[in-house]
CSV table of C-alpha atoms in Angstrom, one decimal:
chain,number,residue,atom,x,y,z
I,18,MET,CA,14.1,-8.7,17.7
I,19,ALA,CA,13.8,-4.9,18.1
I,20,ASP,CA,12.1,-3.5,21.0
I,21,LEU,CA,9.0,-1.8,19.7
I,22,SER,CA,8.0,0.2,22.8
I,23,PHE,CA,6.4,3.6,22.3
I,24,GLU,CA,6.3,6.5,24.6
I,25,GLY,CA,4.6,9.7,25.0
I,26,SER,CA,2.7,11.3,22.0
I,27,ASP,CA,4.1,8.4,19.7
I,28,LYS,CA,2.1,5.9,21.8
I,29,GLU,CA,-0.8,8.0,21.9
I,30,GLN,CA,-0.8,8.3,18.1
I,31,PHE,CA,-0.2,4.8,17.6
I,32,VAL,CA,-3.0,3.8,20.0
I,33,THR,CA,-5.5,6.2,18.3
I,34,ALA,CA,-4.7,5.1,14.8
I,35,LEU,CA,-5.2,1.4,15.7
I,36,ALA,CA,-8.5,2.3,17.5
I,37,ALA,CA,-9.7,4.2,14.3
I,38,MET,CA,-8.8,1.1,12.2
I,39,VAL,CA,-10.7,-1.2,14.7
I,40,VAL,CA,-13.7,1.1,14.6
I,41,ALA,CA,-13.9,1.3,10.8
I,42,ASP,CA,-13.3,-2.5,10.5
I,43,SER,CA,-16.2,-3.2,12.9
I,44,GLY,CA,-18.5,-1.3,10.3
I,45,ALA,CA,-19.3,1.7,12.9
I,46,ASP,CA,-19.1,5.2,12.1
I,47,VAL,CA,-15.5,6.7,12.7
I,48,THR,CA,-16.3,9.2,15.3
I,49,ALA,CA,-14.4,10.7,18.2
I,50,ASP,CA,-16.8,8.9,20.7
I,51,ASN,CA,-16.2,5.5,19.0
I,52,ILE,CA,-12.6,5.9,18.9
I,53,ASN,CA,-12.5,6.8,22.6
I,54,ALA,CA,-14.5,3.8,23.5
I,55,VAL,CA,-12.0,1.4,21.7
I,56,VAL,CA,-8.9,3.4,23.4
I,57,THR,CA,-10.6,3.0,26.7
I,58,GLY,CA,-11.6,-0.7,26.1
I,59,SER,CA,-8.0,-1.6,25.3
I,60,GLY,CA,-6.8,-0.4,28.6
I,61,ASN,CA,-5.0,2.7,27.2
I,62,SER,CA,-5.5,6.4,27.6
I,63,VAL,CA,-4.7,9.1,25.0
I,64,GLY,CA,-4.9,13.1,25.1
I,65,ALA,CA,-8.3,14.5,24.6
I,66,TYR,CA,-7.4,15.9,21.3
I,67,TRP,CA,-6.4,12.7,19.5
I,68,ALA,CA,-9.7,11.1,18.9
I,69,PRO,CA,-11.4,14.1,17.4
I,70,LEU,CA,-8.2,14.8,15.4
I,71,PHE,CA,-8.4,11.4,13.9
I,72,ALA,CA,-12.1,11.3,13.3
I,73,SER,CA,-12.1,14.8,11.6
I,74,ALA,CA,-9.2,13.9,9.2
I,75,ILE,CA,-11.0,10.5,8.3
I,76,ASP,CA,-14.2,12.2,7.7
I,77,LYS,CA,-12.6,14.9,5.6
I,78,ALA,CA,-10.8,12.1,3.4
I,79,GLY,CA,-14.1,10.5,2.8
I,80,GLY,CA,-13.4,7.5,4.9
I,81,ILE,CA,-10.6,5.5,6.2
I,82,ASP,CA,-10.1,3.5,3.2
I,83,LYS,CA,-8.6,6.5,1.4
I,84,PHE,CA,-5.5,6.0,3.7
I,85,PHE,CA,-4.8,2.3,2.4
I,86,SER,CA,-4.1,1.2,-1.0
I,87,ALA,CA,-4.3,-2.3,-2.4
I,88,PRO,CA,-1.0,-4.3,-2.2
I,89,GLY,CA,1.3,-3.5,-5.1
I,90,ALA,CA,-1.2,-0.7,-6.0
I,91,GLY,CA,1.6,2.1,-6.0
I,92,ALA,CA,0.9,5.6,-6.8
I,93,ALA,CA,-1.4,4.9,-9.6
I,94,ALA,CA,-4.1,3.5,-7.3
I,95,GLY,CA,-5.6,7.0,-6.7
I,96,ALA,CA,-6.1,7.6,-10.4
I,97,ALA,CA,-8.9,5.1,-11.0
I,98,PRO,CA,-11.1,6.3,-8.1
I,99,ALA,CA,-10.6,9.8,-9.1
I,100,ALA,CA,-11.7,9.1,-12.7
I,101,ALA,CA,-14.8,7.4,-11.4
I,102,ASP,CA,-15.6,10.2,-9.1
I,103,ALA,CA,-15.4,12.7,-12.0
I,104,GLY,CA,-18.2,10.8,-13.8
I,105,GLY,CA,-16.2,9.1,-16.4
I,106,ALA,CA,-15.8,5.5,-16.4
I,107,ALA,CA,-12.2,4.3,-16.0
I,108,ALA,CA,-11.1,2.6,-19.2
I,109,PRO,CA,-9.3,-0.6,-18.8
I,110,ALA,CA,-5.8,-0.4,-19.5
I,111,ALA,CA,-4.9,-2.3,-22.7
I,112,ALA,CA,-2.6,-5.1,-21.8
I,113,ALA,CA,0.4,-4.8,-24.2
I,114,LYS,CA,1.4,-8.4,-25.4
I,115,VAL,CA,5.2,-8.6,-25.7
I,116,GLU,CA,6.3,-11.1,-28.1
I,117,VAL,CA,9.6,-12.9,-27.2
I,118,GLU,CA,11.3,-14.3,-30.1
I,119,GLU,CA,13.9,-17.3,-29.3
I,120,VAL,CA,16.9,-17.0,-31.4
I,121,ASP,CA,19.3,-20.0,-31.4
I,122,ALA,CA,22.7,-18.9,-30.5
I,123,LEU,CA,24.4,-20.8,-33.3
I,124,GLU,CA,21.9,-19.6,-35.9
I,125,GLY,CA,23.4,-17.2,-38.8
I,126,GLY,CA,26.3,-14.9,-38.4
I,127,MET,CA,29.8,-16.1,-37.6
I,128,ASP,CA,31.1,-18.6,-35.3
I,129,MET,CA,33.8,-17.9,-32.7
I,130,PHE,CA,36.6,-18.7,-35.1
I,131,GLY,CA,35.4,-16.3,-37.8
I,132,GLY,CA,33.9,-18.9,-40.2
I,133,ASP,CA,30.4,-19.1,-41.3
I,134,ALA,CA,28.0,-20.8,-38.9
I,135,GLY,CA,26.5,-24.1,-40.0
I,136,GLY,CA,29.6,-26.1,-39.9
I,137,GLY,CA,32.9,-26.1,-41.6
I,138,ASP,CA,36.3,-27.4,-41.7
I,139,TYR,CA,37.8,-27.0,-38.2
Protein backbone atom coordinates (compact mmCIF):
# COMPACT_ATOMS: atom_id res chain seq x y z
CA MET A 1 0.00 0.00 0.00
CA ALA A 2 1.27 3.46 -0.83
CA ASP A 3 2.27 5.83 1.93
CA LEU A 4 -0.38 8.54 2.12
CA SER A 5 1.46 11.02 4.28
CA PHE A 6 0.88 14.70 3.71
CA GLU A 7 3.24 17.49 4.66
CA GLY A 8 3.12 21.27 4.82
CA SER A 9 0.37 23.10 2.96
CA ASP A 10 -0.89 19.85 1.38
CA LYS A 11 -1.68 18.53 4.86
CA GLU A 12 -3.27 21.81 5.93
CA GLN A 13 -5.45 21.93 2.83
CA PHE A 14 -6.48 18.28 3.26
CA VAL A 15 -7.30 18.73 6.97
CA THR A 16 -9.33 21.88 6.22
CA ALA A 17 -11.24 20.22 3.39
CA LEU A 18 -12.13 17.24 5.60
CA ALA A 19 -13.13 19.58 8.44
CA ALA A 20 -15.42 21.51 6.08
CA MET A 21 -17.07 18.25 5.02
CA VAL A 22 -17.56 17.22 8.66
CA VAL A 23 -19.13 20.59 9.49
CA ALA A 24 -21.46 20.40 6.49
CA ASP A 25 -22.39 16.78 7.22
CA SER A 26 -23.27 17.66 10.82
CA GLY A 27 -25.83 20.17 9.56
CA ALA A 28 -24.06 23.24 10.98
CA ASP A 29 -23.27 26.32 8.93
CA VAL A 30 -19.90 26.04 7.20
CA THR A 31 -18.14 29.01 8.77
CA ALA A 32 -14.48 29.65 9.50
CA ASP A 33 -15.16 29.29 13.26
CA ASN A 34 -16.86 25.90 12.82
CA ILE A 35 -14.11 24.64 10.50
CA ASN A 36 -11.44 25.76 12.99
CA ALA A 37 -13.32 24.02 15.82
CA VAL A 38 -13.25 20.70 13.92
CA VAL A 39 -9.58 21.17 12.98
CA THR A 40 -8.64 21.85 16.59
CA GLY A 41 -10.83 19.02 17.87
CA SER A 42 -9.08 16.58 15.55
CA GLY A 43 -5.72 17.45 17.04
CA ASN A 44 -4.48 19.29 13.96
CA SER A 45 -3.49 22.87 13.29
CA VAL A 46 -3.60 24.82 10.05
CA GLY A 47 -2.65 28.30 8.91
CA ALA A 48 -5.06 31.05 9.93
CA TYR A 49 -6.06 31.70 6.30
CA TRP A 50 -7.29 28.18 5.43
CA ALA A 51 -10.62 28.10 7.29
CA PRO A 52 -11.83 31.53 6.06
CA LEU A 53 -10.69 30.64 2.53
CA PHE A 54 -12.70 27.40 2.48
CA ALA A 55 -15.72 28.97 4.21
CA SER A 56 -15.76 31.83 1.71
CA ALA A 57 -15.46 29.53 -1.32
CA ILE A 58 -18.25 27.28 -0.04
CA ASP A 59 -20.48 30.27 0.71
CA LYS A 60 -19.91 31.81 -2.74
CA ALA A 61 -20.67 28.45 -4.41
CA GLY A 62 -24.01 28.23 -2.62
CA GLY A 63 -23.11 25.34 -0.34
CA ILE A 64 -20.73 22.43 -0.15
CA ASP A 65 -23.07 20.20 -2.17
CA LYS A 66 -22.03 22.08 -5.30
CA PHE A 67 -18.59 20.49 -4.99
CA PHE A 68 -19.93 16.93 -5.11
CA SER A 69 -21.87 15.19 -7.83
CA ALA A 70 -23.86 12.01 -7.69
CA PRO A 71 -22.01 8.84 -8.64
CA GLY A 72 -21.99 8.47 -12.40
CA ALA A 73 -23.50 11.91 -12.91
CA GLY A 74 -20.66 13.15 -15.09
CA ALA A 75 -20.55 16.63 -16.57
CA ALA A 76 -24.30 16.84 -17.25
CA ALA A 77 -25.09 16.89 -13.53
CA GLY A 78 -24.85 20.68 -13.42
CA ALA A 79 -27.38 21.18 -16.22
CA ALA A 80 -30.49 20.06 -14.35
CA PRO A 81 -29.97 22.30 -11.27
CA ALA A 82 -29.14 25.22 -13.55
CA ALA A 83 -32.39 24.76 -15.45
CA ALA A 84 -34.35 24.53 -12.21
CA ASP A 85 -32.67 27.68 -10.86
CA ALA A 86 -33.62 29.53 -14.05
CA GLY A 87 -37.29 28.99 -13.23
CA GLY A 88 -37.93 26.34 -15.85
CA ALA A 89 -38.82 22.81 -15.02
CA ALA A 90 -36.21 20.40 -16.23
CA ALA A 91 -37.87 18.16 -18.79
CA PRO A 92 -37.28 14.49 -18.18
CA ALA A 93 -35.11 12.99 -20.84
CA ALA A 94 -37.05 10.71 -23.14
CA ALA A 95 -35.64 7.25 -22.85
CA ALA A 96 -34.90 6.01 -26.32
CA LYS A 97 -35.89 2.38 -26.63
CA VAL A 98 -33.47 0.49 -28.78
CA GLU A 99 -34.90 -2.50 -30.57
CA VAL A 100 -32.54 -5.41 -30.93
CA GLU A 101 -33.44 -7.75 -33.72
CA GLU A 102 -32.05 -11.24 -33.42
CA VAL A 103 -30.87 -12.70 -36.70
CA ASP A 104 -30.22 -16.37 -37.22
CA ALA A 105 -26.73 -16.82 -38.63
CA LEU A 106 -28.00 -19.34 -41.19
CA GLU A 107 -31.01 -17.31 -42.27
CA GLY A 108 -30.98 -16.08 -45.87
CA GLY A 109 -27.94 -15.33 -47.93
CA MET A 110 -25.34 -17.85 -48.93
CA ASP A 111 -23.71 -20.59 -46.96
CA MET A 112 -19.96 -20.79 -46.65
CA PHE A 113 -19.67 -22.93 -49.78
CA GLY A 114 -21.44 -20.40 -52.00
CA GLY A 115 -24.77 -22.16 -52.27
CA ASP A 116 -28.14 -21.04 -51.08
CA ALA A 117 -28.86 -21.36 -47.42
CA GLY A 118 -31.51 -23.79 -46.38
CA GLY A 119 -29.80 -26.99 -47.26
CA GLY A 120 -28.49 -28.38 -50.42
CA ASP A 121 -26.47 -31.14 -51.85
CA TYR A 122 -23.13 -31.16 -50.07
